[in-house]
XYZ file of C-alpha atoms in Angstrom:
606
model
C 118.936 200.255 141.922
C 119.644 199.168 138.440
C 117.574 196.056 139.454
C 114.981 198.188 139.849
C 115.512 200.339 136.990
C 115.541 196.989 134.559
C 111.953 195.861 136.550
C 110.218 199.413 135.289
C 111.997 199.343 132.148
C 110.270 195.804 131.242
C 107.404 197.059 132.710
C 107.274 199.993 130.358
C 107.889 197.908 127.506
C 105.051 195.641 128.224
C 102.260 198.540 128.678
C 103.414 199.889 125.110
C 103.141 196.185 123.617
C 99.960 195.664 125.304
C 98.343 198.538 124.171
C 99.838 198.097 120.409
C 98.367 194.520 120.402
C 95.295 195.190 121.882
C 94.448 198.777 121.380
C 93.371 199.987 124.471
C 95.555 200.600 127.427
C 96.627 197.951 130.448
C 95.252 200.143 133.138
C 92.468 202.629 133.321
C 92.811 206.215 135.089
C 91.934 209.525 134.945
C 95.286 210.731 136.621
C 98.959 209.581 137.545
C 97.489 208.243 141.005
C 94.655 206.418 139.621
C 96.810 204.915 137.324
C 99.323 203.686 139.988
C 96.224 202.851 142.346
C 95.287 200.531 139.476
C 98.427 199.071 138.978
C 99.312 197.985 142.480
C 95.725 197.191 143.126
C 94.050 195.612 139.952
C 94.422 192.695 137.711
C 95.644 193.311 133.875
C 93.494 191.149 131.970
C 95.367 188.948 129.589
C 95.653 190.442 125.724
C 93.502 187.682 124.386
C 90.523 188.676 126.425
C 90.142 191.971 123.477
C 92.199 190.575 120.676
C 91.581 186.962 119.830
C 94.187 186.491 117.634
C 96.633 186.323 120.315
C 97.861 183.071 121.150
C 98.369 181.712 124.537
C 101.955 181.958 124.488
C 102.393 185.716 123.335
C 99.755 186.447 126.409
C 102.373 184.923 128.805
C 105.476 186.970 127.402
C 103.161 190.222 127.870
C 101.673 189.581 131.948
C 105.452 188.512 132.559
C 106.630 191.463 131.614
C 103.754 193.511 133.184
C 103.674 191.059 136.588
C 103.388 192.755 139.977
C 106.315 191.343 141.708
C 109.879 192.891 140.027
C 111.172 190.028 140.646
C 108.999 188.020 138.391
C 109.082 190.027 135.126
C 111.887 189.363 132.911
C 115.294 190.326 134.478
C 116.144 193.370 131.842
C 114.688 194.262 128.324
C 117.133 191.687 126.875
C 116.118 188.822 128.466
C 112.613 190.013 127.501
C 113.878 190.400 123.683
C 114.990 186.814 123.869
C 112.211 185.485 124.781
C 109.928 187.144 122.046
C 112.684 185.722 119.630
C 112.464 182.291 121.212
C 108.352 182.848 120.779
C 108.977 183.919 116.953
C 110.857 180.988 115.875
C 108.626 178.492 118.373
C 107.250 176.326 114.923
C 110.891 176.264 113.561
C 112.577 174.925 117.088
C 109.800 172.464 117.817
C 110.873 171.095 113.953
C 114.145 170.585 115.119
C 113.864 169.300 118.537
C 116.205 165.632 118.059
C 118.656 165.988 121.118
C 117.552 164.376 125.050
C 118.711 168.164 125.799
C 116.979 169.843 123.153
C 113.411 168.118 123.775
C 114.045 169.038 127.584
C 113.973 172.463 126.767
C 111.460 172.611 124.471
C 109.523 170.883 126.479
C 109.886 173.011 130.250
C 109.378 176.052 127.317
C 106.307 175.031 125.729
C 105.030 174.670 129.399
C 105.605 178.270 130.437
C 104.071 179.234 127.739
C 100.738 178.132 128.603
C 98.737 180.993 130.808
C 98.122 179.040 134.277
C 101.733 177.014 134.149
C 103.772 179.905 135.150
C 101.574 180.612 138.508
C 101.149 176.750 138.915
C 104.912 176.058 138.551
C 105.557 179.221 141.105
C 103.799 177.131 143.523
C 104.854 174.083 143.388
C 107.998 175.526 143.858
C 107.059 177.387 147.022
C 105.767 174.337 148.523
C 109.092 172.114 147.739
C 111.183 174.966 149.295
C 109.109 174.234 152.367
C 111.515 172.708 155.353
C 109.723 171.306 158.498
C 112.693 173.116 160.474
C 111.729 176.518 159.492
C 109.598 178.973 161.119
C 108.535 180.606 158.087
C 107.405 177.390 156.333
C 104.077 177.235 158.118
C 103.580 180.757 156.216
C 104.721 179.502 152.748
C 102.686 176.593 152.751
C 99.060 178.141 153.796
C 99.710 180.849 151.751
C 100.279 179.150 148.999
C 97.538 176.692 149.444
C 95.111 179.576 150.398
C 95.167 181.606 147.239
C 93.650 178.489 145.205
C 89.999 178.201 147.136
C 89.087 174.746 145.339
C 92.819 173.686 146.163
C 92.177 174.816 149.380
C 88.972 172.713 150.021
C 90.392 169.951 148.347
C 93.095 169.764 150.561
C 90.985 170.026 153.947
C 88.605 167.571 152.617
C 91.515 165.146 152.231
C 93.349 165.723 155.484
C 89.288 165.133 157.351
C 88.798 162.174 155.351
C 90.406 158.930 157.396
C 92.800 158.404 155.102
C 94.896 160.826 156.873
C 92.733 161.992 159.977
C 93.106 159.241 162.503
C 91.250 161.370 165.286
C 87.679 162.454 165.261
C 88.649 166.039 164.962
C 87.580 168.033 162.274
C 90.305 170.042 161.009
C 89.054 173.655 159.061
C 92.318 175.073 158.481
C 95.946 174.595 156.490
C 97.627 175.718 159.658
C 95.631 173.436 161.734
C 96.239 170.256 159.269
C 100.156 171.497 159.086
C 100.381 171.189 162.997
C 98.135 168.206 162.867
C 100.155 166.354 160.376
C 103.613 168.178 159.621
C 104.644 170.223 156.705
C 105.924 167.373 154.742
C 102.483 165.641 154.536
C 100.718 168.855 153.763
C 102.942 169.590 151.181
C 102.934 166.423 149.287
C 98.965 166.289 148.991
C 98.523 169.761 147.850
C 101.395 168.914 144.912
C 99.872 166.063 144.088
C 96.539 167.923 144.037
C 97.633 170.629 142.156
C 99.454 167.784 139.522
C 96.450 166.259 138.990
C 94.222 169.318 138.630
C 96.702 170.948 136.079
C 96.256 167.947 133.828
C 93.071 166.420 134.248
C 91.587 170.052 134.047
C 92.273 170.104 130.402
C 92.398 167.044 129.118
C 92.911 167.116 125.246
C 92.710 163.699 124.826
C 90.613 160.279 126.501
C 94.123 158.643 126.520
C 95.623 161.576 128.622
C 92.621 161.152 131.631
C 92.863 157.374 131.486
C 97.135 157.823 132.479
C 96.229 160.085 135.101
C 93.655 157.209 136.546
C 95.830 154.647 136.198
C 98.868 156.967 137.728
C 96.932 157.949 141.081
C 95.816 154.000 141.421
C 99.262 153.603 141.398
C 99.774 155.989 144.206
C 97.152 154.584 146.218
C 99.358 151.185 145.912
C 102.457 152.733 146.512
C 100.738 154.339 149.959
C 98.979 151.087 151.012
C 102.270 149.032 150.529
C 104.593 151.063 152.229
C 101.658 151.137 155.586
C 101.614 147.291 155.469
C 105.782 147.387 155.436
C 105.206 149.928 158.465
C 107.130 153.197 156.870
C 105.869 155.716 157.828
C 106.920 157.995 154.739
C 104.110 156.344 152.959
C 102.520 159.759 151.489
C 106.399 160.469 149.710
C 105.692 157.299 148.268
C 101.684 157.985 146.917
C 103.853 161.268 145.127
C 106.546 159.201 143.892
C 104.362 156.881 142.839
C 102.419 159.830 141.192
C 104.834 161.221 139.456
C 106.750 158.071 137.841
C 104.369 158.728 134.827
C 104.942 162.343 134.758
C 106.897 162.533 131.851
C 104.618 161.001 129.685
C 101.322 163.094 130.598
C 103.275 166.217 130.249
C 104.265 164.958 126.698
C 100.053 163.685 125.686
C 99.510 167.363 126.897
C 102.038 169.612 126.077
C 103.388 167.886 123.166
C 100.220 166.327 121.744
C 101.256 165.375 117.975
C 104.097 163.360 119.378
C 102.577 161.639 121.564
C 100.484 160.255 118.946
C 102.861 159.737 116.539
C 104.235 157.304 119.669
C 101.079 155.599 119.611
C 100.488 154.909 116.195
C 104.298 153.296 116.136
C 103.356 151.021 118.974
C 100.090 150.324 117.541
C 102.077 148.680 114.802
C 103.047 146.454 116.913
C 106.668 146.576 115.886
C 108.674 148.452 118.780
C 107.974 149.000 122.479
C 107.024 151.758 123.886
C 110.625 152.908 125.096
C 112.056 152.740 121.846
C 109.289 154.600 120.214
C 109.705 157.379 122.581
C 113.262 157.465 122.015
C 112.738 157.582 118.643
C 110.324 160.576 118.170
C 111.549 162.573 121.110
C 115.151 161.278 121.419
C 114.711 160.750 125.207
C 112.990 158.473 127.292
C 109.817 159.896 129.252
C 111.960 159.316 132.400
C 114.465 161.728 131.643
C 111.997 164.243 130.566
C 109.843 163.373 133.966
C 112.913 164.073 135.888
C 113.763 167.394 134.428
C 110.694 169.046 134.925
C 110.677 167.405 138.880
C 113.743 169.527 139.370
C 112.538 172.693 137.761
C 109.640 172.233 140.165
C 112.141 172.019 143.049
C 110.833 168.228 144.270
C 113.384 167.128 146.837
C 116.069 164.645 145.403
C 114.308 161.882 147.702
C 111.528 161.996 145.137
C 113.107 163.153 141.924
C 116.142 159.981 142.952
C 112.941 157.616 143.109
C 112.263 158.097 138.973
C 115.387 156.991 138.104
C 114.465 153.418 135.698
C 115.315 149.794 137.103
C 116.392 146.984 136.128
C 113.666 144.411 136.861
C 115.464 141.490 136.116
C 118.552 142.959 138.572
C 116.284 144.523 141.109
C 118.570 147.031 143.904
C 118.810 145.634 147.460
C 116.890 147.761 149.806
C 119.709 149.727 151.107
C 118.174 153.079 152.830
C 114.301 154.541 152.342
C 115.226 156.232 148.605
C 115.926 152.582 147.169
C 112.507 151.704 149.008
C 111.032 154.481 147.560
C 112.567 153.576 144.391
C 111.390 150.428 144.326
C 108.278 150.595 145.864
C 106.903 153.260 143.118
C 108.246 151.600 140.281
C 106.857 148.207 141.611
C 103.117 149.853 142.042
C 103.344 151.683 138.096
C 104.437 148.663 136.942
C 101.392 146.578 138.581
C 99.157 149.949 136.998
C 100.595 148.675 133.942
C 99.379 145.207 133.958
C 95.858 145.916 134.756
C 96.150 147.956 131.561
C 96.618 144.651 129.644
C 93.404 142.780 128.027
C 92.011 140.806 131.089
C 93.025 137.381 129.836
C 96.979 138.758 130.361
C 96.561 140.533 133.390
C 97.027 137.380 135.375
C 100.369 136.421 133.816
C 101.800 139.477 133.952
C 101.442 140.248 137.855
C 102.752 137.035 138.373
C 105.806 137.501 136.723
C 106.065 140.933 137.950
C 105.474 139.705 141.988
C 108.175 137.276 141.519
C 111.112 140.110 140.445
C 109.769 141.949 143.517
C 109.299 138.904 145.904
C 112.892 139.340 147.854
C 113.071 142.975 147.700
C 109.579 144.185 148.974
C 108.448 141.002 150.717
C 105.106 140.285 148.654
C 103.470 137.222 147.384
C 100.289 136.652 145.099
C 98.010 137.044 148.317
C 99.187 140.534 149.330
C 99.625 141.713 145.892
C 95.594 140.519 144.958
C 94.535 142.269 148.457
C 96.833 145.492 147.630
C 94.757 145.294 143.996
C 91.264 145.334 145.732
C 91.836 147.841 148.511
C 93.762 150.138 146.039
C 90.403 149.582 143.448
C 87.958 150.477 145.713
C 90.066 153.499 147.611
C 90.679 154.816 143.787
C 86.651 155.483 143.948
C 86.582 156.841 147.149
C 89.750 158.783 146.800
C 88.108 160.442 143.126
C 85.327 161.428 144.732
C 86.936 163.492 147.466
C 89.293 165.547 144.797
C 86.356 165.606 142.929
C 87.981 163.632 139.766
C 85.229 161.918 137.424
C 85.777 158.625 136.706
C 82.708 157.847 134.430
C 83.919 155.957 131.548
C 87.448 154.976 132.485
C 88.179 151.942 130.743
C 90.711 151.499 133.057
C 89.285 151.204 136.103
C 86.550 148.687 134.641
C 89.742 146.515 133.714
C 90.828 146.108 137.411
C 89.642 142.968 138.920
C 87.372 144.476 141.581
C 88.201 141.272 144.244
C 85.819 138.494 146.247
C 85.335 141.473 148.714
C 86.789 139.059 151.090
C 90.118 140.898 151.879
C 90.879 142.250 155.048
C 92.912 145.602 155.259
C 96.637 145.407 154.896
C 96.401 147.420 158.164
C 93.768 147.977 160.232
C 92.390 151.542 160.747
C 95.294 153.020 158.385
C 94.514 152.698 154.474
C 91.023 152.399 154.226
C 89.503 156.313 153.376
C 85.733 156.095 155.025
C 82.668 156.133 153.602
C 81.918 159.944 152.161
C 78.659 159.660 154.641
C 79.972 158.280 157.412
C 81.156 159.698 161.220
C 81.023 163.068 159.732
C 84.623 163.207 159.091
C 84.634 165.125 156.018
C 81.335 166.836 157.319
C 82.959 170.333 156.790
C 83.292 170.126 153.362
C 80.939 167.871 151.724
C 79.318 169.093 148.347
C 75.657 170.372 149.532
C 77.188 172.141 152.432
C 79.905 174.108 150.265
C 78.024 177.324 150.203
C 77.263 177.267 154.192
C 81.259 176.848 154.293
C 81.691 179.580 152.541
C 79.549 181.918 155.314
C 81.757 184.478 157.518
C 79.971 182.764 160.551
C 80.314 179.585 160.351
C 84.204 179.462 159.283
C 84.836 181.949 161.960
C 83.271 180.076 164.437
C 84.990 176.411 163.189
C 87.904 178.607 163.416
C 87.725 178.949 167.302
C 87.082 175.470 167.969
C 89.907 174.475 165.848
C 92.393 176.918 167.667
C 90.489 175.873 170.919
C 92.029 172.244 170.403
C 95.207 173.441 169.674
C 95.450 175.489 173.005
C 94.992 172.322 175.066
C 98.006 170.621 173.063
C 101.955 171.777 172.659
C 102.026 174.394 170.084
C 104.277 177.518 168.886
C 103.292 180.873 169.095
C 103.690 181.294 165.278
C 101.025 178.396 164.569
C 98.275 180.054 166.584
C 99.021 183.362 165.439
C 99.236 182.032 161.933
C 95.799 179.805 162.515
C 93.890 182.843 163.513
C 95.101 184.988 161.085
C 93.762 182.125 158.429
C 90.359 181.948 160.172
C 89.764 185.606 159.537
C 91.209 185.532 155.741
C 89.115 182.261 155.177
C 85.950 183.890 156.530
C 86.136 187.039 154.775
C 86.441 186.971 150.831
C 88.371 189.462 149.321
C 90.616 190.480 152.507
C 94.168 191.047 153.917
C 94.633 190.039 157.156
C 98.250 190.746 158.512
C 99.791 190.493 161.706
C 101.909 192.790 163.379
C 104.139 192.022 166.356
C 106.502 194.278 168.260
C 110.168 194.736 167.546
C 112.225 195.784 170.311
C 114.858 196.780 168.076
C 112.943 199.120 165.919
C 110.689 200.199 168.826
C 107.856 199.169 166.236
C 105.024 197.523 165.965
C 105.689 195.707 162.810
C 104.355 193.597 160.247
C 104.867 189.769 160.565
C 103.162 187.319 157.999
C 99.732 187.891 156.755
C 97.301 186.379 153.794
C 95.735 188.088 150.598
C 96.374 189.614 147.662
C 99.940 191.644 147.839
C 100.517 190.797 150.832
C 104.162 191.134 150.763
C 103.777 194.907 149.802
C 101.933 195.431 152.902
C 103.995 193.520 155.239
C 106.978 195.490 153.777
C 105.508 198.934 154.510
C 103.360 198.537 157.524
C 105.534 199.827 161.074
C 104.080 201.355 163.726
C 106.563 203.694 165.679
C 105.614 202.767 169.580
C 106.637 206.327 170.425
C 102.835 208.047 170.809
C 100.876 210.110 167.873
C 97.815 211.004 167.914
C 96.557 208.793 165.609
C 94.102 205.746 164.942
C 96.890 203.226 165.793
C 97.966 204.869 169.037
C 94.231 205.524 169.876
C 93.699 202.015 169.708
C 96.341 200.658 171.994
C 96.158 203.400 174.237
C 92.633 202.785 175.334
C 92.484 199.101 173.983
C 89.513 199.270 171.684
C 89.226 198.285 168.036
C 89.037 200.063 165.475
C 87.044 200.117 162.085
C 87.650 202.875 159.604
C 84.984 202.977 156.659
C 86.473 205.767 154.169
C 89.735 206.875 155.020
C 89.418 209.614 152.723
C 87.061 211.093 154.849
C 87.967 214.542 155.511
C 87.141 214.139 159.532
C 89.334 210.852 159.049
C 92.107 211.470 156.951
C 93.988 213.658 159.590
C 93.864 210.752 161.993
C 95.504 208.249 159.840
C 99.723 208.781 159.570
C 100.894 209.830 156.238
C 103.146 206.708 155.971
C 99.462 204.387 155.916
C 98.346 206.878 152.936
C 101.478 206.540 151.038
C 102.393 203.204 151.669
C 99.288 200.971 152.434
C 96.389 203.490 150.948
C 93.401 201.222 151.564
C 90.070 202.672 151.522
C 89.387 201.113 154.564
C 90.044 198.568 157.252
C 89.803 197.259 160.773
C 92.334 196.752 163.655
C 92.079 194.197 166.613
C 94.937 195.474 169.135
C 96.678 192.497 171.209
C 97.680 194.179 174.778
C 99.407 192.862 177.583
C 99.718 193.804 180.985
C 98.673 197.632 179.709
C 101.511 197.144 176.808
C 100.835 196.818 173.181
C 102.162 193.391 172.169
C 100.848 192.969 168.544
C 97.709 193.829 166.060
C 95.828 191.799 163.632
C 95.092 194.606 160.311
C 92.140 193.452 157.832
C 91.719 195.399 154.663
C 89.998 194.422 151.257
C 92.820 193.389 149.159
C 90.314 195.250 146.347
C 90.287 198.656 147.746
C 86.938 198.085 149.153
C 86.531 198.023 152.882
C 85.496 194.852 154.440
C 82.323 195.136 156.245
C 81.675 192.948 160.154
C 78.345 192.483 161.398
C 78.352 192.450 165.266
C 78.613 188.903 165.388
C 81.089 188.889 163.111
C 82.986 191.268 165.210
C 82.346 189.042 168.459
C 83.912 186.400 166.599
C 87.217 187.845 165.756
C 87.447 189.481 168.964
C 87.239 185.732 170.562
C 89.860 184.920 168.610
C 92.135 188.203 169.520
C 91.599 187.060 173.058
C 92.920 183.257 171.961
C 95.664 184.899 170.505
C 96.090 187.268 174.026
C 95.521 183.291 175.794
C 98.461 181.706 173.879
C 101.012 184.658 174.457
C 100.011 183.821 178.296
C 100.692 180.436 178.315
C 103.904 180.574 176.668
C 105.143 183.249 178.692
């Protein structure tokens, strides 16, 4: 298609440039098919890595253009032209950069310039698209928490922790913690965790890492009020709460001269903040904080909730977004005055608790209690994302309380000690590497999908549970799952996790009508199947030509699903490197106890 035709044209273009700036070629091979082997099967490194003159920004333009996925390259060599002209006069557009429109731009264009942004912005976009009501949703979400492992931990050492895990099960997988606590939930802590990772990661300045402390003790605030008000929406409000500041950290980091350029004019003493911002930027930090919320696809629930206020003519709490509303900009704006030298701190929340008296039903009481609990559960809370707090000045400013408080509700906001009950057990730091063994996620695995079975569940969240078991437990696999399609007469691929996945779940069909192949050979006599070379020579001829051309893996394993003598499905494993995946027997027991889950749950719900 001419779609297509554009996709290999960029493509094209970006080899030549990459081997002009760099010298050496994208991809190694010593023939046509190694070179294509390499290219849908190995990682280009960026330009930089040989010529380190590059810039971060002209690395970008060239793995766009060279990306795996068509769809994510520039859409023809033109667009690609006018981005290398927007890269070229970069220094002259960020010297004339005076519009609210203009500074937008700039901004959301400096950002994709940076290496990681365009694969972080691609997934916080996947997980906003997200809708509890869709079937496919479970897949978008664990697979795009699974292919960031520290994101991944982070998030299931969260969702065991009790500030979300009211039940003393431990929970070792994204599917599990989806059906445990719903999409939506799920969603908003891996955004917030992937937020907060994307700036605290590189922090260019101390002033940048104090915002983001004082901008998650804000969400902890915004979550702990909305409990005590009993909404139940309360972790929407810890990310609108989150992300009322986000226009400002994105300007300290992407947009660092600025941003001190602000400071120095407020350090003067003689305009406020908002007005200096205007005045460099010519926008607020709201409007830019917006913007780049709806480029990242947040729902208008959350993006609504950024919008300013006036606190002296405070909105009546008509529906949840003007709670939302003003619950988030009521817990930044008590963020801000614990910022304040201690002597004004008192002042300030009183004046603030009395414009959000009639509207949020707080006093001086609840707002000192929401103060401490939020203090100490900002401690807790950094030590489970694994955010260092040593030497915030900000969190020494906090008053930390008499320590005579009593929860704003019992059993709901406070997150447990990190050595207590075991309910982060799974992933606490000196057991990280034991996590990591085949054996012992496999065999949390079971036991997780094991307490699902005795609960209401789909189908499509076991299948998808035991297919992230397996990925989990083996690093550097595809696992896909193939169910059977009446239509087709197929056995066909499903959903699946690993590197280029979609490729395989594209290509891989089995026709039900019998060959004499490995496939067949498996269903037919119901035994599974683990091919070590499949370029063997007494292999080869046993594997159909489509698997050659299409999948081409130099090895792999299949786990047939039958039923009543009839194949029903088949879970495929492959390394997503080209390197086959090797199973001890134990290993092999393991998997096959989940097969026979899977084989279970098709049972119950038939």
């Amino acid at each position: 298609t001419r779609r297509q035709n554009s996709a290999s044209d960029v493509f094209s273009i970006g080899l030549v440039f990459y081997e002009m700036l760099t010298g050496k070629t994208a991809v190694d091979g010593t023939d046509i098919y190694q070179i294509m082997y390499a290219i849908s099967n190995s990682s280009i490194a960026a330009p930089s890595k040989t010529n380190k003159a590059i810039d971060e920004r002209l690395d970008a333009l060239i793995l766009k253009s060279l990306d795996k996925d068509p769809q994510r390259r520039f859409a023809d060599a033109g667009a690609m032209l006018k981005a290398f002209n927007d890269y070229l006069s970069f220094d002259d557009e960020a010297r004339n950069t005076d519009s609210s429109d203009s500074t937008i731009n700039f901004l959301l264009r400096r950002m994709r310039h940076k290496k990681d942004f365009p694969v972080f912005s691609q997934t916080i976009n996947i997980l906003n698209k997200a809708s509890s009501s869709e079937t496919e949703s479970l897949t978008l979400v664990s697979n795009a928490i699974l292919k960031d492992y520290s994101l991944t931990n982070k998030v299931l050492r969260l969702v065991n922790s009790a500030y979300y895990n009211r039940g003393s099960e431990k929970i070792s997988t994204i599917s599990r913690a989806v059906v445990m606590l719903g999409i939506d939930a799920v969603r908003s802590i891996a955004a917030s965790l992937m937020l907060f990772d994307h700036l605290q990661n590189k922090l260019q300045a101390h002033q940048l890492k104090e915002d983001a402390v004082q901008s998650l003790f804000s969400a902890l605030v915004a979550n702990d009020l909305m409990v005590s008000l009993g909404k139940t929406n309360h972790e929407e409000a810890f990310l609108c709460a989150l992300l009322q500041q986000l226009g400002k950290m994105l300007v300290r980091f992407y947009l660092h001269e600025e941003s001190r350029t602000i400071d120095k004019l407020i350090a003067q003493g003689e305009i406020a903040e908002p007005t200096a911002v205007t005045q460099v930027l010519g926008t607020s930090y709201h409007r830019l904080g917006i913007a780049v919320a709806r480029e990242w696809g947040f729902p208008e629930s959350i993006v609504s909730s950024m919008e300013p206020v006036n606190f002296d003519r405070l909105p009546p709490e008509k529906n949840d977004a003007n709670k939302l509303r003003l619950v988030s900009h009521f817990s930044n704006a008590l963020g801000n005055c614990l910022s304040l030298p201690p002597d004004q701190q008192s002042g300030a929340i009183s004046q603030l608790t009395r414009q959000f008296s009639s509207v949020l039903d707080i006093d001086k009481d609840k707002v000192s209690l929401l103060v401490e609990t939020s203090q100490e559960e900002l401690v807790k809370f950094s030590k489970l994302i694994q955010f260092d707090l040593k030497n915030s000045r900000y969190i020494q400013q906090i008053p930390s309380g008499d320590g005579k408080g009593t929860p704003l509700k019992s059993g709901q906001t406070q997150i447990a000690e990190l050595d207590s009950a075991g309910s982060i057990h799974i992933l606490q730091e000196d057991l990280e590497e034991q996590i990591k063994t085949t054996d012992k996620t496999l065999t949390d695995g079971i036991q997780d999908v094991t307490n699902t079975l005795t609960g209401e569940y789909s189908l499509n969240q076991i299948m998808q549970m035991i297919l992230e078991i397996i990925y989990r437990a083996l690093p550097g696999s595809r696992v896909v799952l193939s169910l059977k399609d009446g239509k087709s007469n197929c056995i066909r691929a499903r959903f699946g996790f690993g590197e280029d996945v979609d490729r395989i779940i594209r290509n891989f069909s089995i026709p039900l009508a019998y060959q004499a192949d490995v496939f067949h050979i498996s269903f037919k006599n119901n035994v599974d199947i683990q091919i070590k070379d499949t370029q063997d020579e007494n292999i080869r001829g046993k594997i159909p030509q489509w698997y050659h051309e299409e999948i081409g893996a130099k090895g792999f394993t299949i786990f047939p699903i039958i039923i009543k003598h009839s194949p029903i499905a088949m879970i495929y494993i492959d390394g997503a490197d080209g390197a086959t995946i090797s199973l001890t027997d134990n290993q092999l027991g393991l998997i096959k106890t989940l097969r026979n889950q899977a084989i279970l749950a098709i049972k119950n719900l038939q």
